[in-house]
PDB file of C-alpha atoms in Angstrom:
ATOM      1  CA  MET A   1     108.927  61.987 116.785  1.00  0.00           C
ATOM      2  CA  SER A   2     109.330  65.008 119.617  1.00  0.00           C
ATOM      3  CA  LYS A   3     111.620  66.953 116.896  1.00  0.00           C
ATOM      4  CA  ASN A   4     108.559  67.305 115.047  1.00  0.00           C
ATOM      5  CA  LEU A   5     106.012  67.995 117.870  1.00  0.00           C
ATOM      6  CA  SER A   6     108.934  70.170 119.391  1.00  0.00           C
ATOM      7  CA  THR A   7     109.027  72.507 115.907  1.00  0.00           C
ATOM      8  CA  ILE A   8     104.673  71.974 116.456  1.00  0.00           C
ATOM      9  CA  THR A   9     104.987  73.593 118.526  1.00  0.00           C
ATOM     10  CA  THR A  10     107.571  76.232 118.433  1.00  0.00           C
ATOM     11  CA  LEU A  11     105.481  76.755 115.024  1.00  0.00           C
ATOM     12  CA  LEU A  12     101.894  77.178 116.011  1.00  0.00           C
ATOM     13  CA  PHE A  13     103.721  79.482 119.749  1.00  0.00           C
ATOM     14  CA  SER A  14     104.912  82.338 117.084  1.00  0.00           C
ATOM     15  CA  ALA A  15     101.661  82.073 115.053  1.00  0.00           C
ATOM     16  CA  GLY A  16      99.826  82.620 117.703  1.00  0.00           C
ATOM     17  CA  LEU A  17     102.414  85.748 118.053  1.00  0.00           C
ATOM     18  CA  LEU A  18     101.616  86.557 115.268  1.00  0.00           C
ATOM     19  CA  GLY A  19      98.607  87.062 115.406  1.00  0.00           C
ATOM     20  CA  LEU A  20      97.913  83.750 112.244  1.00  0.00           C
ATOM     21  CA  SER A  21      95.523  81.322 113.412  1.00  0.00           C
ATOM     22  CA  ALA A  22      96.222  76.887 112.675  1.00  0.00           C
ATOM     23  CA  THR A  23      94.515  77.386 109.763  1.00  0.00           C
ATOM     24  CA  ALA A  24      96.483  80.118 108.010  1.00  0.00           C
ATOM     25  CA  ILE A  25      99.820  78.133 109.133  1.00  0.00           C
ATOM     26  CA  ALA A  26      98.816  74.586 107.717  1.00  0.00           C
ATOM     27  CA  ASN A  27      97.666  76.633 104.312  1.00  0.00           C
ATOM     28  CA  GLU A  28     100.586  78.158 102.155  1.00  0.00           C
ATOM     29  CA  ASP A  29      98.003  80.122 101.027  1.00  0.00           C
ATOM     30  CA  PRO A  30      95.638  80.859 102.773  1.00  0.00           C
ATOM     31  CA  THR A  31      92.695  82.578 101.596  1.00  0.00           C
ATOM     32  CA  PRO A  32      92.466  86.532 101.121  1.00  0.00           C
ATOM     33  CA  LEU A  33      89.550  85.978 104.173  1.00  0.00           C
ATOM     34  CA  GLU A  34      91.868  83.530 106.038  1.00  0.00           C
ATOM     35  CA  LEU A  35      94.696  86.642 106.866  1.00  0.00           C
ATOM     36  CA  VAL A  36      92.090  88.704 107.001  1.00  0.00           C
ATOM     37  CA  THR A  37      90.484  87.430 109.979  1.00  0.00           C
ATOM     38  CA  ALA A  38      93.488  85.646 111.359  1.00  0.00           C
ATOM     39  CA  ASN A  39      95.283  88.653 111.875  1.00  0.00           C
ATOM     40  CA  PRO A  40      94.413  93.150 113.455  1.00  0.00           C
ATOM     41  CA  GLN A  41      93.861  95.383 111.067  1.00  0.00           C
ATOM     42  CA  GLY A  42      97.493  97.198 110.229  1.00  0.00           C
ATOM     43  CA  THR A  43      99.709  94.600 110.578  1.00  0.00           C
ATOM     44  CA  LEU A  44      99.777  93.082 106.457  1.00  0.00           C
ATOM     45  CA  VAL A  45     102.630  93.203 104.922  1.00  0.00           C
ATOM     46  CA  ASN A  46     102.827  93.046 101.662  1.00  0.00           C
ATOM     47  CA  PRO A  47     105.690  89.999 100.686  1.00  0.00           C
ATOM     48  CA  PHE A  48     106.682  91.083  97.100  1.00  0.00           C
ATOM     49  CA  ASP A  49     108.732  93.565  96.883  1.00  0.00           C
ATOM     50  CA  PRO A  50     107.001  97.050  94.614  1.00  0.00           C
ATOM     51  CA  THR A  51     109.497  97.141  92.777  1.00  0.00           C
ATOM     52  CA  ASP A  52     110.170  93.270  91.663  1.00  0.00           C
ATOM     53  CA  PRO A  53     109.680  93.988  87.580  1.00  0.00           C
ATOM     54  CA  GLU A  54     108.350  90.024  87.181  1.00  0.00           C
ATOM     55  CA  ILE A  55     106.069  89.961  90.111  1.00  0.00           C
ATOM     56  CA  ALA A  56     104.178  93.961  88.906  1.00  0.00           C
ATOM     57  CA  LYS A  57     104.013  91.875  85.570  1.00  0.00           C
ATOM     58  CA  GLU A  58     102.745  89.077  86.480  1.00  0.00           C
ATOM     59  CA  GLY A  59     100.531  90.548  89.203  1.00  0.00           C
ATOM     60  CA  HIS A  60      98.763  93.161  86.146  1.00  0.00           C
ATOM     61  CA  GLN A  61      98.112  89.297  84.125  1.00  0.00           C
ATOM     62  CA  ILE A  62      96.319  88.601  87.841  1.00  0.00           C
ATOM     63  CA  PHE A  63      94.147  91.714  87.622  1.00  0.00           C
ATOM     64  CA  MET A  64      93.069  91.236  83.616  1.00  0.00           C
ATOM     65  CA  GLU A  65      92.808  87.710  84.371  1.00  0.00           C
ATOM     66  CA  THR A  66      89.923  87.989  87.514  1.00  0.00           C
ATOM     67  CA  GLY A  67      87.810  91.327  85.961  1.00  0.00           C
ATOM     68  CA  CYS A  68      89.423  93.629  87.488  1.00  0.00           C
ATOM     69  CA  ASN A  69      89.679  95.873  84.482  1.00  0.00           C
ATOM     70  CA  GLY A  70      86.014  96.380  84.133  1.00  0.00           C
ATOM     71  CA  CYS A  71      85.859  98.866  86.605  1.00  0.00           C
ATOM     72  CA  HIS A  72      89.003  99.666  86.974  1.00  0.00           C
ATOM     73  CA  GLY A  73      90.783  99.911  83.310  1.00  0.00           C
ATOM     74  CA  GLY A  74      93.306  97.981  82.075  1.00  0.00           C
ATOM     75  CA  THR A  75      96.080  99.946  82.929  1.00  0.00           C
ATOM     76  CA  GLY A  76      94.594 101.249  86.355  1.00  0.00           C
ATOM     77  CA  GLY A  77      93.441 104.459  84.794  1.00  0.00           C
ATOM     78  CA  GLY A  78      89.593 104.008  85.824  1.00  0.00           C
ATOM     79  CA  GLY A  79      86.467 103.617  84.964  1.00  0.00           C
ATOM     80  CA  MET A  80      83.010 102.821  86.864  1.00  0.00           C
ATOM     81  CA  GLY A  81      85.368 102.171  89.819  1.00  0.00           C
ATOM     82  CA  PRO A  82      88.453 104.303  91.148  1.00  0.00           C
ATOM     83  CA  PRO A  83      91.356 105.639  89.846  1.00  0.00           C
ATOM     84  CA  LEU A  84      94.454 102.957  91.276  1.00  0.00           C
ATOM     85  CA  SER A  85      97.104 104.725  89.123  1.00  0.00           C
ATOM     86  CA  ASN A  86      96.563 108.444  90.772  1.00  0.00           C
ATOM     87  CA  GLN A  87      97.976 109.830  94.273  1.00  0.00           C
ATOM     88  CA  ARG A  88      94.279 109.830  95.764  1.00  0.00           C
ATOM     89  CA  TRP A  89      93.809 106.768  97.307  1.00  0.00           C
ATOM     90  CA  VAL A  90      90.110 106.970  98.579  1.00  0.00           C
ATOM     91  CA  TYR A  91      91.605 105.233 102.288  1.00  0.00           C
ATOM     92  CA  GLY A  92      94.730 105.146 102.675  1.00  0.00           C
ATOM     93  CA  ASP A  93      97.796 103.714 100.630  1.00  0.00           C
ATOM     94  CA  GLU A  94      98.822 101.294 103.600  1.00  0.00           C
ATOM     95  CA  PRO A  95      98.996  97.433 102.434  1.00  0.00           C
ATOM     96  CA  ASP A  96      97.324  96.247 105.063  1.00  0.00           C
ATOM     97  CA  THR A  97      93.894  98.477 103.919  1.00  0.00           C
ATOM     98  CA  LEU A  98      94.958  97.465  99.970  1.00  0.00           C
ATOM     99  CA  PHE A  99      94.015  93.808 101.088  1.00  0.00           C
ATOM    100  CA  ARG A 100      91.930  94.393 103.308  1.00  0.00           C
ATOM    101  CA  LEU A 101      89.964  96.530 100.379  1.00  0.00           C
ATOM    102  CA  VAL A 102      89.821  94.302  98.204  1.00  0.00           C
ATOM    103  CA  THR A 103      88.937  90.770 100.524  1.00  0.00           C
ATOM    104  CA  LEU A 104      85.486  92.398 102.342  1.00  0.00           C
ATOM    105  CA  GLY A 105      84.791  95.073  99.697  1.00  0.00           C
ATOM    106  CA  THR A 106      83.805  98.684 101.272  1.00  0.00           C
ATOM    107  CA  GLN A 107      80.605  98.501 103.478  1.00  0.00           C
ATOM    108  CA  THR A 108      82.691  95.668 105.203  1.00  0.00           C
ATOM    109  CA  LEU A 109      85.842  98.100 105.373  1.00  0.00           C
ATOM    110  CA  GLN A 110      83.626 100.919 106.579  1.00  0.00           C
ATOM    111  CA  GLU A 111      82.005  98.762 109.116  1.00  0.00           C
ATOM    112  CA  ASN A 112      85.387  98.043 110.296  1.00  0.00           C
ATOM    113  CA  GLY A 113      86.036 100.606 111.013  1.00  0.00           C
ATOM    114  CA  TYR A 114      87.826 101.984 107.940  1.00  0.00           C
ATOM    115  CA  SER A 115      86.948 105.634 106.747  1.00  0.00           C
ATOM    116  CA  ARG A 116      86.919 107.661 104.026  1.00  0.00           C
ATOM    117  CA  ILE A 117      90.524 110.095 103.636  1.00  0.00           C
ATOM    118  CA  ALA A 118      89.540 111.167 100.262  1.00  0.00           C
ATOM    119  CA  SER A 119      87.237 110.872  97.503  1.00  0.00           C
ATOM    120  CA  GLU A 120      87.078 109.617  93.916  1.00  0.00           C
ATOM    121  CA  LYS A 121      84.063 109.778  92.005  1.00  0.00           C
ATOM    122  CA  VAL A 122      83.413 106.645  91.663  1.00  0.00           C
ATOM    123  CA  LYS A 123      79.171 104.622  89.699  1.00  0.00           C
ATOM    124  CA  ALA A 124      79.615 102.068  92.528  1.00  0.00           C
ATOM    125  CA  PRO A 125      81.683 100.481  95.676  1.00  0.00           C
ATOM    126  CA  MET A 126      83.901  97.952  96.258  1.00  0.00           C
ATOM    127  CA  PRO A 127      82.545  94.611  96.278  1.00  0.00           C
ATOM    128  CA  PRO A 128      84.018  91.942  97.986  1.00  0.00           C
ATOM    129  CA  GLN A 129      86.436  90.408  95.584  1.00  0.00           C
ATOM    130  CA  ALA A 130      87.608  87.353  98.191  1.00  0.00           C
ATOM    131  CA  SER A 131      84.830  86.866 100.675  1.00  0.00           C
ATOM    132  CA  GLY A 132      81.122  86.944 100.955  1.00  0.00           C
ATOM    133  CA  GLY A 133      78.952  85.121  98.030  1.00  0.00           C
ATOM    134  CA  ILE A 134      81.280  85.086  94.978  1.00  0.00           C
ATOM    135  CA  VAL A 135      85.227  84.648  95.245  1.00  0.00           C
ATOM    136  CA  ILE A 136      87.015  86.301  92.857  1.00  0.00           C
ATOM    137  CA  ILE A 137      90.829  85.690  94.333  1.00  0.00           C
ATOM    138  CA  GLU A 138      91.160  83.012  96.523  1.00  0.00           C
ATOM    139  CA  SER A 139      94.372  82.954  97.345  1.00  0.00           C
ATOM    140  CA  SER A 140      96.664  85.829  98.948  1.00  0.00           C
ATOM    141  CA  GLU A 141      99.858  84.689  97.151  1.00  0.00           C
ATOM    142  CA  ARG A 142      97.491  86.405  93.976  1.00  0.00           C
ATOM    143  CA  LEU A 143      95.853  89.335  95.756  1.00  0.00           C
ATOM    144  CA  TRP A 144      99.010  90.479  97.533  1.00  0.00           C
ATOM    145  CA  LYS A 145     100.881  90.105  93.751  1.00  0.00           C
ATOM    146  CA  ILE A 146      98.170  92.085  91.950  1.00  0.00           C
ATOM    147  CA  ILE A 147      98.800  95.362  95.098  1.00  0.00           C
ATOM    148  CA  THR A 148     102.340  94.591  94.184  1.00  0.00           C
ATOM    149  CA  TRP A 149     101.497  95.785  90.714  1.00  0.00           C
ATOM    150  CA  ILE A 150      98.975  98.668  91.419  1.00  0.00           C
ATOM    151  CA  GLN A 151     102.125  99.768  94.311  1.00  0.00           C
ATOM    152  CA  SER A 152     104.337 100.047  90.756  1.00  0.00           C
ATOM    153  CA  LEU A 153     101.812 102.228  89.186  1.00  0.00           C
ATOM    154  CA  HIS A 154     102.757 104.200  91.965  1.00  0.00           C
ATOM    155  CA  GLN A 155     106.701 103.457  91.546  1.00  0.00           C
ATOM    156  CA  GLU A 156     107.072 104.385  88.396  1.00  0.00           C
ATOM    157  CA  LYS A 157     105.600 108.021  89.314  1.00  0.00           C
ATOM    158  CA  ASP A 158     107.738 108.731  92.433  1.00  0.00           C
ATOM    159  CA  ASN A 159     110.319 107.631  90.073  1.00  0.00           C
ATOM    160  CA  GLY A 160     109.496 108.828  86.766  1.00  0.00           C
TER     161      GLY A 160
END
């Protein structure tokens, strides 16, 4: 019993150092909003390798299933929303920023201190996909896989 208590205490202490909430620890796959809320800006790291073709393929499938293609096109080439396959990143290319952008949407992202560093022709702002009234992406793992696919598009251009 004391060994289990010691393990739990160690986990909670470590989580505090990493900025994770007890909810995020209890849930092995926290919601994107839980992850964003529990971690300071700039600290989220994609757990997947953008050069892993299997994860990228799975991320593209999730991208299509969740309807991201409706605004960004099936290959990420753009439409109502900006292209994801070009080298222009409106808010930057850091995984933390991308995760927060999709989770919170552009308005809340800007309210949290982010500003545009580039611009694209778009017809509408990015709505929140993992917070607010309608949650489209309920799992941090699924969102990271989508981001992995987006990052893989840039890996292909950098290597090709």
